[in-house]
Amino acid sequence: MATAGKVIRCKAAVAWEPNKPLVMEEIEVAPPQAHEVRIKIVATALCQTDLQHLLGNMGKDCFPVVLGHEAAGVVESVGHAVTDLQPGDKVIPLFISQCRECRFCKSPKTNQCEKAWYGVDPLSVPESRFTCKGKKVLQFTGTSTFSEYTVMNQMAVAKIDPAAPLDKVCLLGCGICTGYGAAVNTAKVEPGSTCAVFGLGAVGLAAVMGCKAAGAKRIIAVDVNPEKFAKAEVFGATDFVNPKDHSGPISQVLSEMTDGGVDFSLECVGNVGVMRSALESCIQGWGVSVMVGWTNTEDFSARPVQLIGGRTWKGSAFGGFKGRDAVPQMVKAYLDKKIKVDEFITHNLTLDQVNDAIELMKRGKCIRTVMTVSPQ
């Protein structure tokens, strides 16, 4: 392309400080260096993790920054030594890399990667390729998709089917894979089992979908917003519980509904109190509870007897998926109509309207808002 090797000036939504509206700015995006690719972002969605960072819950010194990590686009140019991507490829950026060389990548037990930021600092990328008004602008999770162009290491980019509609499959870059994989990969939900999913945002609904795909016979959807129950039914939920309708602990309510507790529970809120409730909702002896919702501001706790009695408490990041390998497979599953994606989209906006998307999420009025960034 004519822009290869040159600095690109483009629009991006910059967060200059926490708890302030994003500002549409012209930024400079440097050419990709060795092992890097520059991507034209076509569509991006807003995730709760972006919002949590904007609210200052991940560190108030991590500004200015371009947020966004759930997206899809087209490779514009590649740097030296890039081997498996070329200009024109449709891709999904990954917030957990897969180098395919480290001990974690070689192990089937995890999707972590020694070269990933995850679990350390969402801004611990070696160097940002963004500048604005003469200042360095940080790249959130190494992705920063609230920009017309971004630069990423090739180990954090998944090449996908050229037939995939980017304004749909962008959601496979985070929320859907996170919830779906937590059920099928991390919890390993079994056919005929009873499950409870706490929180019916995009991740929770994807967890419901994963429980159904794994063959669960009963899927209890738990949320304080009953308006989400109809959407949960679309994805496979069979029962619906609003904790506000009950005076006792939700774990007791579920225990009474299920003769002692559910086989599997998935916490998709990011609230340590809900995490404990999800654990205590599991049946003693073999119940498995998975923490899926992101938070890093509080400690969680439980009584030892809850685990000594046979329950298992696990965590899940990106649904246990190794991104470069699994995301293309999830895209194919969508194209083959084996998983739902379109049903998660409740609003379509443009990147210029990103602050409107933020307000929709703050008020709980959306599942996923997809923003058009560039034409396909």
Short mmCIF file of C-alpha atoms in Angstrom, two decimals:
data_model
loop_
_atom_site.label_atom_id
_atom_site.label_comp_id
_atom_site.label_asym_id
_atom_site.label_seq_id
_atom_site.Cartn_x
_atom_site.Cartn_y
_atom_site.Cartn_z
CA MET A 1 0.00 0.00 0.00
CA ALA A 2 1.05 3.60 -0.57
CA THR A 3 1.21 4.20 3.17
CA ALA A 4 3.65 1.36 3.87
CA GLY A 5 6.76 2.54 5.68
CA LYS A 6 5.28 5.97 6.40
CA VAL A 7 3.75 7.58 9.46
CA ILE A 8 -0.04 7.58 9.20
CA ARG A 9 -2.07 10.44 10.63
CA CYS A 10 -5.55 9.31 11.56
CA LYS A 11 -8.41 9.75 14.00
CA ALA A 12 -8.42 8.13 17.43
CA ALA A 13 -10.42 8.48 20.64
CA VAL A 14 -7.87 9.52 23.26
CA ALA A 15 -8.43 9.23 27.02
CA TRP A 16 -6.32 12.07 28.40
CA GLU A 17 -7.27 11.46 32.02
CA PRO A 18 -9.55 9.19 34.06
CA ASN A 19 -13.27 9.85 34.42
CA LYS A 20 -13.32 12.28 31.51
CA PRO A 21 -14.94 11.92 28.07
CA LEU A 22 -12.73 10.56 25.31
CA VAL A 23 -11.53 13.17 22.83
CA MET A 24 -11.37 12.58 19.08
CA GLU A 25 -7.86 13.58 18.06
CA GLU A 26 -5.52 13.29 15.12
CA ILE A 27 -2.71 10.98 16.15
CA GLU A 28 0.44 9.75 14.43
CA VAL A 29 0.82 6.00 14.02
CA ALA A 30 4.39 4.92 13.29
CA PRO A 31 5.22 2.20 10.77
CA PRO A 32 5.49 -1.36 12.10
CA GLN A 33 8.93 -2.51 13.23
CA ALA A 34 10.33 -6.06 13.16
CA HIS A 35 7.65 -8.68 13.90
CA GLU A 36 4.91 -6.03 13.92
CA VAL A 37 1.91 -5.33 11.72
CA ARG A 38 -0.09 -2.17 11.20
CA ILE A 39 -3.82 -2.75 11.07
CA LYS A 40 -6.64 -0.62 9.69
CA ILE A 41 -9.41 -1.07 12.25
CA VAL A 42 -12.80 -1.56 10.57
CA ALA A 43 -15.02 -2.14 13.60
CA THR A 44 -14.55 -2.08 17.36
CA ALA A 45 -16.78 -2.63 20.37
CA LEU A 46 -16.75 -1.26 23.89
CA CYS A 47 -15.99 -3.74 26.68
CA GLN A 48 -16.38 -3.37 30.43
CA THR A 49 -12.60 -3.60 30.79
CA ASP A 50 -12.18 -0.44 28.71
CA LEU A 51 -14.69 1.29 30.96
CA GLN A 52 -12.99 0.09 34.14
CA HIS A 53 -9.68 1.56 32.98
CA LEU A 54 -11.33 4.86 32.04
CA LEU A 55 -12.84 5.04 35.53
CA GLY A 56 -9.34 4.80 37.00
CA ASN A 57 -9.73 1.29 38.40
CA MET A 58 -6.51 0.04 36.82
CA GLY A 59 -4.19 2.86 37.77
CA LYS A 60 -4.57 6.60 37.42
CA ASP A 61 -1.08 7.11 36.01
CA CYS A 62 -1.83 5.18 32.82
CA PHE A 63 -2.89 8.15 30.72
CA PRO A 64 -3.06 9.40 28.01
CA VAL A 65 -4.14 6.20 26.36
CA VAL A 66 -6.15 4.90 23.42
CA LEU A 67 -8.53 2.26 24.73
CA GLY A 68 -10.25 -0.56 22.85
CA HIS A 69 -9.35 -4.22 22.48
CA GLU A 70 -12.40 -5.94 20.92
CA ALA A 71 -12.12 -5.32 17.19
CA ALA A 72 -11.46 -6.54 13.68
CA GLY A 73 -9.60 -5.02 10.76
CA VAL A 74 -7.34 -5.45 7.74
CA VAL A 75 -3.56 -5.57 7.69
CA GLU A 76 -2.23 -2.36 6.08
CA SER A 77 1.50 -3.17 6.18
CA VAL A 78 3.97 -5.50 7.87
CA GLY A 79 7.39 -5.04 9.42
CA HIS A 80 10.55 -7.06 8.92
CA ALA A 81 10.42 -10.79 9.75
CA VAL A 82 6.63 -11.05 9.76
CA THR A 83 5.99 -14.52 8.40
CA ASP A 84 2.30 -15.39 8.50
CA LEU A 85 0.51 -12.12 7.75
CA GLN A 86 0.43 -9.86 4.72
CA PRO A 87 -1.34 -6.67 3.61
CA GLY A 88 -5.01 -7.28 2.92
CA ASP A 89 -5.47 -10.09 5.46
CA LYS A 90 -8.55 -9.85 7.65
CA VAL A 91 -7.54 -10.09 11.29
CA ILE A 92 -8.71 -9.87 14.90
CA PRO A 93 -6.36 -8.24 17.43
CA LEU A 94 -5.68 -10.29 20.57
CA PHE A 95 -5.16 -8.92 24.06
CA ILE A 96 -3.45 -12.17 25.09
CA SER A 97 -0.64 -13.05 22.72
CA GLN A 98 0.34 -16.52 21.57
CA CYS A 99 4.04 -16.67 20.73
CA ARG A 100 3.82 -20.46 20.19
CA GLU A 101 7.33 -20.85 21.59
CA CYS A 102 7.23 -20.39 25.38
CA ARG A 103 6.45 -23.12 27.92
CA PHE A 104 2.92 -21.77 28.39
CA CYS A 105 2.12 -21.71 24.69
CA LYS A 106 3.45 -25.25 24.34
CA SER A 107 1.29 -26.50 27.21
CA PRO A 108 -2.31 -27.56 26.63
CA LYS A 109 -3.05 -26.58 30.25
CA THR A 110 -3.18 -22.80 29.71
CA ASN A 111 -3.66 -20.02 27.19
CA GLN A 112 -1.21 -17.73 28.96
CA CYS A 113 1.97 -16.61 27.17
CA GLU A 114 5.26 -15.49 28.72
CA LYS A 115 5.31 -12.55 26.32
CA ALA A 116 1.81 -11.36 27.21
CA TRP A 117 0.92 -8.45 29.46
CA TYR A 118 -2.01 -10.27 31.03
CA GLY A 119 -2.08 -10.33 34.81
CA VAL A 120 0.74 -7.78 35.10
CA ASP A 121 -0.22 -4.42 33.65
CA PRO A 122 -2.60 -3.70 30.77
CA LEU A 123 -0.17 -1.06 29.54
CA SER A 124 3.10 -2.96 29.88
CA VAL A 125 3.78 -3.15 26.15
CA PRO A 126 7.41 -2.41 25.31
CA GLU A 127 6.74 0.70 23.28
CA SER A 128 3.75 2.60 21.94
CA ARG A 129 3.61 3.49 18.24
CA PHE A 130 1.20 6.35 18.96
CA THR A 131 1.89 10.05 19.46
CA CYS A 132 -0.49 12.99 19.72
CA LYS A 133 0.37 16.68 20.03
CA GLY A 134 3.99 15.72 20.57
CA LYS A 135 3.19 13.36 23.45
CA LYS A 136 3.48 9.60 23.66
CA VAL A 137 0.08 7.94 23.89
CA LEU A 138 -0.11 4.51 25.52
CA GLN A 139 -1.60 1.44 23.85
CA PHE A 140 -4.14 -0.36 26.02
CA THR A 141 -3.44 -4.12 26.24
CA GLY A 142 -1.11 -3.64 23.28
CA THR A 143 -4.15 -3.25 21.00
CA SER A 144 -5.78 0.22 21.18
CA THR A 145 -8.59 -0.28 18.71
CA PHE A 146 -10.37 3.05 19.27
CA SER A 147 -8.19 4.29 16.42
CA GLU A 148 -8.35 4.08 12.64
CA TYR A 149 -4.94 2.37 12.68
CA THR A 150 -2.97 0.48 15.29
CA VAL A 151 0.36 -1.38 15.41
CA MET A 152 0.70 -4.79 17.06
CA ASN A 153 3.12 -7.66 17.38
CA GLN A 154 2.25 -10.47 15.01
CA MET A 155 1.99 -12.92 17.93
CA ALA A 156 -1.11 -11.01 19.09
CA VAL A 157 -2.98 -11.04 15.77
CA ALA A 158 -5.30 -13.79 14.51
CA LYS A 159 -5.75 -14.18 10.76
CA ILE A 160 -9.36 -15.03 9.95
CA ASP A 161 -11.54 -16.17 7.06
CA PRO A 162 -11.74 -13.46 4.36
CA ALA A 163 -15.50 -14.06 4.15
CA ALA A 164 -16.07 -12.95 7.75
CA PRO A 165 -18.06 -9.72 8.28
CA LEU A 166 -15.73 -7.62 10.42
CA ASP A 167 -18.54 -5.60 12.01
CA LYS A 168 -19.82 -8.84 13.55
CA VAL A 169 -16.81 -11.04 14.28
CA CYS A 170 -15.05 -8.17 16.07
CA LEU A 171 -16.96 -9.40 19.14
CA LEU A 172 -14.89 -12.59 19.09
CA GLY A 173 -11.88 -10.53 20.12
CA CYS A 174 -12.99 -10.56 23.76
CA GLY A 175 -16.48 -10.94 25.22
CA ILE A 176 -17.93 -13.91 23.35
CA CYS A 177 -14.80 -16.05 23.51
CA THR A 178 -14.31 -15.13 27.17
CA GLY A 179 -17.74 -16.31 28.30
CA TYR A 180 -18.19 -19.21 25.90
CA GLY A 181 -14.72 -20.59 26.58
CA ALA A 182 -15.15 -20.24 30.35
CA ALA A 183 -18.01 -22.73 30.09
CA VAL A 184 -16.59 -25.20 27.58
CA ASN A 185 -12.84 -24.95 28.24
CA THR A 186 -12.42 -23.87 31.87
CA ALA A 187 -15.49 -25.21 33.67
CA LYS A 188 -15.78 -28.10 31.24
CA VAL A 189 -19.56 -28.16 31.59
CA GLU A 190 -20.92 -31.67 31.20
CA PRO A 191 -23.99 -32.95 29.32
CA GLY A 192 -27.05 -33.16 31.54
CA SER A 193 -25.61 -30.83 34.18
CA THR A 194 -27.16 -27.86 35.96
CA CYS A 195 -25.42 -24.48 35.63
CA ALA A 196 -25.81 -20.96 37.00
CA VAL A 197 -24.49 -17.87 35.24
CA PHE A 198 -24.13 -14.70 37.30
CA GLY A 199 -24.35 -11.51 35.25
CA LEU A 200 -25.98 -11.24 31.84
CA GLY A 201 -23.75 -8.83 29.97
CA ALA A 202 -22.07 -10.03 26.79
CA VAL A 203 -19.69 -12.32 28.70
CA GLY A 204 -22.49 -13.84 30.76
CA LEU A 205 -24.71 -14.41 27.75
CA ALA A 206 -21.80 -16.06 25.97
CA ALA A 207 -21.33 -18.28 29.04
CA VAL A 208 -25.00 -19.24 28.79
CA MET A 209 -24.42 -20.10 25.12
CA GLY A 210 -21.38 -22.18 26.08
CA CYS A 211 -23.31 -24.09 28.76
CA LYS A 212 -25.98 -24.93 26.21
CA ALA A 213 -23.42 -25.99 23.61
CA ALA A 214 -21.84 -28.30 26.22
CA GLY A 215 -25.18 -30.00 26.81
CA ALA A 216 -26.32 -28.57 30.14
CA LYS A 217 -29.97 -29.47 30.78
CA ARG A 218 -30.68 -26.58 33.13
CA ILE A 219 -29.11 -23.10 32.91
CA ILE A 220 -30.09 -20.60 35.59
CA ALA A 221 -29.52 -16.97 34.61
CA VAL A 222 -28.89 -14.65 37.58
CA ASP A 223 -29.06 -10.86 37.26
CA VAL A 224 -30.48 -7.88 39.13
CA ASN A 225 -31.84 -6.50 35.84
CA PRO A 226 -34.84 -8.62 34.78
CA GLU A 227 -34.91 -6.89 31.39
CA LYS A 228 -31.99 -9.13 30.41
CA PHE A 229 -33.86 -12.39 30.98
CA ALA A 230 -35.53 -12.44 27.55
CA LYS A 231 -32.13 -12.07 25.87
CA ALA A 232 -30.70 -14.85 28.07
CA GLU A 233 -33.48 -17.17 26.94
CA VAL A 234 -32.38 -16.63 23.32
CA PHE A 235 -28.96 -18.01 24.25
CA GLY A 236 -30.31 -21.03 26.12
CA ALA A 237 -31.18 -20.05 29.70
CA THR A 238 -33.97 -22.15 31.21
CA ASP A 239 -34.53 -20.42 34.58
CA PHE A 240 -34.22 -16.82 35.73
CA VAL A 241 -33.45 -15.43 39.18
CA ASN A 242 -33.32 -11.81 40.30
CA PRO A 243 -31.52 -11.66 43.68
CA LYS A 244 -33.57 -8.57 44.56
CA ASP A 245 -36.70 -10.73 44.61
CA HIS A 246 -35.39 -12.79 47.54
CA SER A 247 -34.59 -11.90 51.14
CA GLY A 248 -32.08 -14.70 51.65
CA PRO A 249 -28.64 -15.25 50.09
CA ILE A 250 -28.75 -16.11 46.41
CA SER A 251 -26.68 -19.22 47.11
CA GLN A 252 -29.47 -20.49 49.37
CA VAL A 253 -32.08 -19.73 46.72
CA LEU A 254 -30.17 -21.71 44.11
CA SER A 255 -29.50 -24.55 46.53
CA GLU A 256 -33.23 -24.89 47.16
CA MET A 257 -33.94 -24.79 43.42
CA THR A 258 -31.44 -27.52 42.62
CA ASP A 259 -31.49 -29.93 45.57
CA GLY A 260 -28.20 -28.79 47.05
CA GLY A 261 -26.57 -26.57 44.46
CA VAL A 262 -25.58 -26.36 40.81
CA ASP A 263 -22.89 -28.47 39.18
CA PHE A 264 -21.24 -25.46 37.57
CA SER A 265 -21.40 -21.72 38.24
CA LEU A 266 -19.81 -18.88 36.30
CA GLU A 267 -19.32 -15.39 37.73
CA CYS A 268 -19.36 -12.89 34.86
CA VAL A 269 -19.64 -9.60 36.76
CA GLY A 270 -16.20 -8.87 38.20
CA ASN A 271 -17.50 -8.45 41.75
CA VAL A 272 -15.76 -10.33 44.57
CA GLY A 273 -18.97 -10.67 46.57
CA VAL A 274 -20.71 -12.25 43.61
CA MET A 275 -17.71 -14.55 43.12
CA ARG A 276 -18.22 -15.92 46.62
CA SER A 277 -21.95 -16.30 46.06
CA ALA A 278 -21.27 -18.21 42.86
CA LEU A 279 -18.91 -20.57 44.69
CA GLU A 280 -21.39 -21.15 47.50
CA SER A 281 -24.13 -21.86 44.94
CA CYS A 282 -22.25 -24.95 43.78
CA ILE A 283 -23.08 -28.36 45.16
CA GLN A 284 -20.73 -29.71 47.78
CA GLY A 285 -18.60 -32.61 46.61
CA TRP A 286 -18.04 -31.78 42.96
CA GLY A 287 -19.32 -28.29 42.16
CA VAL A 288 -17.06 -26.14 39.98
CA SER A 289 -17.18 -22.34 40.08
CA VAL A 290 -15.32 -20.16 37.58
CA MET A 291 -14.34 -16.50 38.02
CA VAL A 292 -14.72 -14.82 34.64
CA GLY A 293 -15.48 -11.16 35.37
CA TRP A 294 -12.42 -8.91 35.42
CA THR A 295 -11.43 -6.99 38.53
CA ASN A 296 -8.12 -6.21 40.19
CA THR A 297 -9.11 -3.80 42.95
CA GLU A 298 -10.20 -6.10 45.80
CA ASP A 299 -9.27 -9.41 47.41
CA PHE A 300 -11.73 -12.27 47.34
CA SER A 301 -12.41 -14.64 50.22
CA ALA A 302 -14.28 -17.77 51.22
CA ARG A 303 -14.41 -20.16 54.13
CA PRO A 304 -11.94 -23.07 53.72
CA VAL A 305 -14.71 -25.61 54.26
CA GLN A 306 -16.27 -24.49 50.99
CA LEU A 307 -13.29 -26.00 49.16
CA ILE A 308 -12.40 -28.72 51.64
CA GLY A 309 -15.88 -30.11 51.06
CA GLY A 310 -15.04 -30.78 47.41
CA ARG A 311 -15.86 -27.64 45.47
CA THR A 312 -13.37 -26.28 42.94
CA TRP A 313 -12.76 -22.54 42.40
CA LYS A 314 -11.10 -21.58 39.12
CA GLY A 315 -10.29 -18.51 37.07
CA SER A 316 -10.58 -18.03 33.34
CA ALA A 317 -8.92 -15.51 31.01
CA PHE A 318 -10.24 -15.17 27.44
CA GLY A 319 -12.11 -18.41 27.99
CA GLY A 320 -8.93 -20.46 27.98
CA PHE A 321 -8.57 -19.96 24.22
CA LYS A 322 -5.14 -19.77 22.61
CA GLY A 323 -6.02 -16.82 20.42
CA ARG A 324 -4.10 -17.28 17.18
CA ASP A 325 -5.27 -20.89 16.96
CA ALA A 326 -8.77 -20.66 18.39
CA VAL A 327 -10.18 -17.33 17.22
CA PRO A 328 -10.09 -18.36 13.52
CA GLN A 329 -11.95 -21.53 14.56
CA MET A 330 -14.57 -19.46 16.41
CA VAL A 331 -14.99 -17.28 13.31
CA LYS A 332 -15.56 -20.44 11.27
CA ALA A 333 -18.08 -21.67 13.84
CA TYR A 334 -19.96 -18.39 13.41
CA LEU A 335 -19.88 -18.64 9.61
CA ASP A 336 -21.16 -22.23 9.94
CA LYS A 337 -23.97 -20.96 12.21
CA LYS A 338 -22.76 -23.03 15.17
CA ILE A 339 -22.49 -20.05 17.52
CA LYS A 340 -24.44 -16.81 17.79
CA VAL A 341 -22.76 -13.41 17.33
CA ASP A 342 -25.27 -11.01 15.76
CA GLU A 343 -27.62 -11.45 18.71
CA PHE A 344 -25.13 -9.76 21.06
CA ILE A 345 -25.24 -6.48 19.12
CA THR A 346 -27.81 -4.06 20.49
CA HIS A 347 -26.43 -0.78 19.09
CA ASN A 348 -24.44 0.31 16.05
CA LEU A 349 -22.58 3.64 16.22
CA THR A 350 -19.44 5.23 14.78
CA LEU A 351 -16.15 5.82 16.58
CA ASP A 352 -17.06 9.52 16.77
CA GLN A 353 -19.93 8.45 19.05
CA VAL A 354 -17.74 6.51 21.48
CA ASN A 355 -18.85 8.61 24.45
CA ASP A 356 -22.46 7.71 23.67
CA ALA A 357 -21.43 4.03 23.74
CA ILE A 358 -19.82 4.59 27.13
CA GLU A 359 -23.01 6.12 28.51
CA LEU A 360 -25.08 3.21 27.20
CA MET A 361 -22.80 0.77 29.03
CA LYS A 362 -22.75 2.81 32.23
CA ARG A 363 -26.56 2.78 32.31
CA GLY A 364 -26.82 -0.92 31.47
CA LYS A 365 -28.73 -0.15 28.28
CA CYS A 366 -26.70 -2.30 25.90
CA ILE A 367 -25.18 -5.73 25.52
CA ARG A 368 -22.62 -4.78 22.90
CA THR A 369 -22.28 -1.56 20.93
CA VAL A 370 -20.29 -1.99 17.73
CA MET A 371 -18.67 1.15 16.35
CA THR A 372 -17.72 1.55 12.72
CA VAL A 373 -14.18 2.91 12.44
CA SER A 374 -13.28 2.55 8.75
CA PRO A 375 -15.06 1.15 5.68
CA GLN A 376 -14.37 -2.51 4.95
#
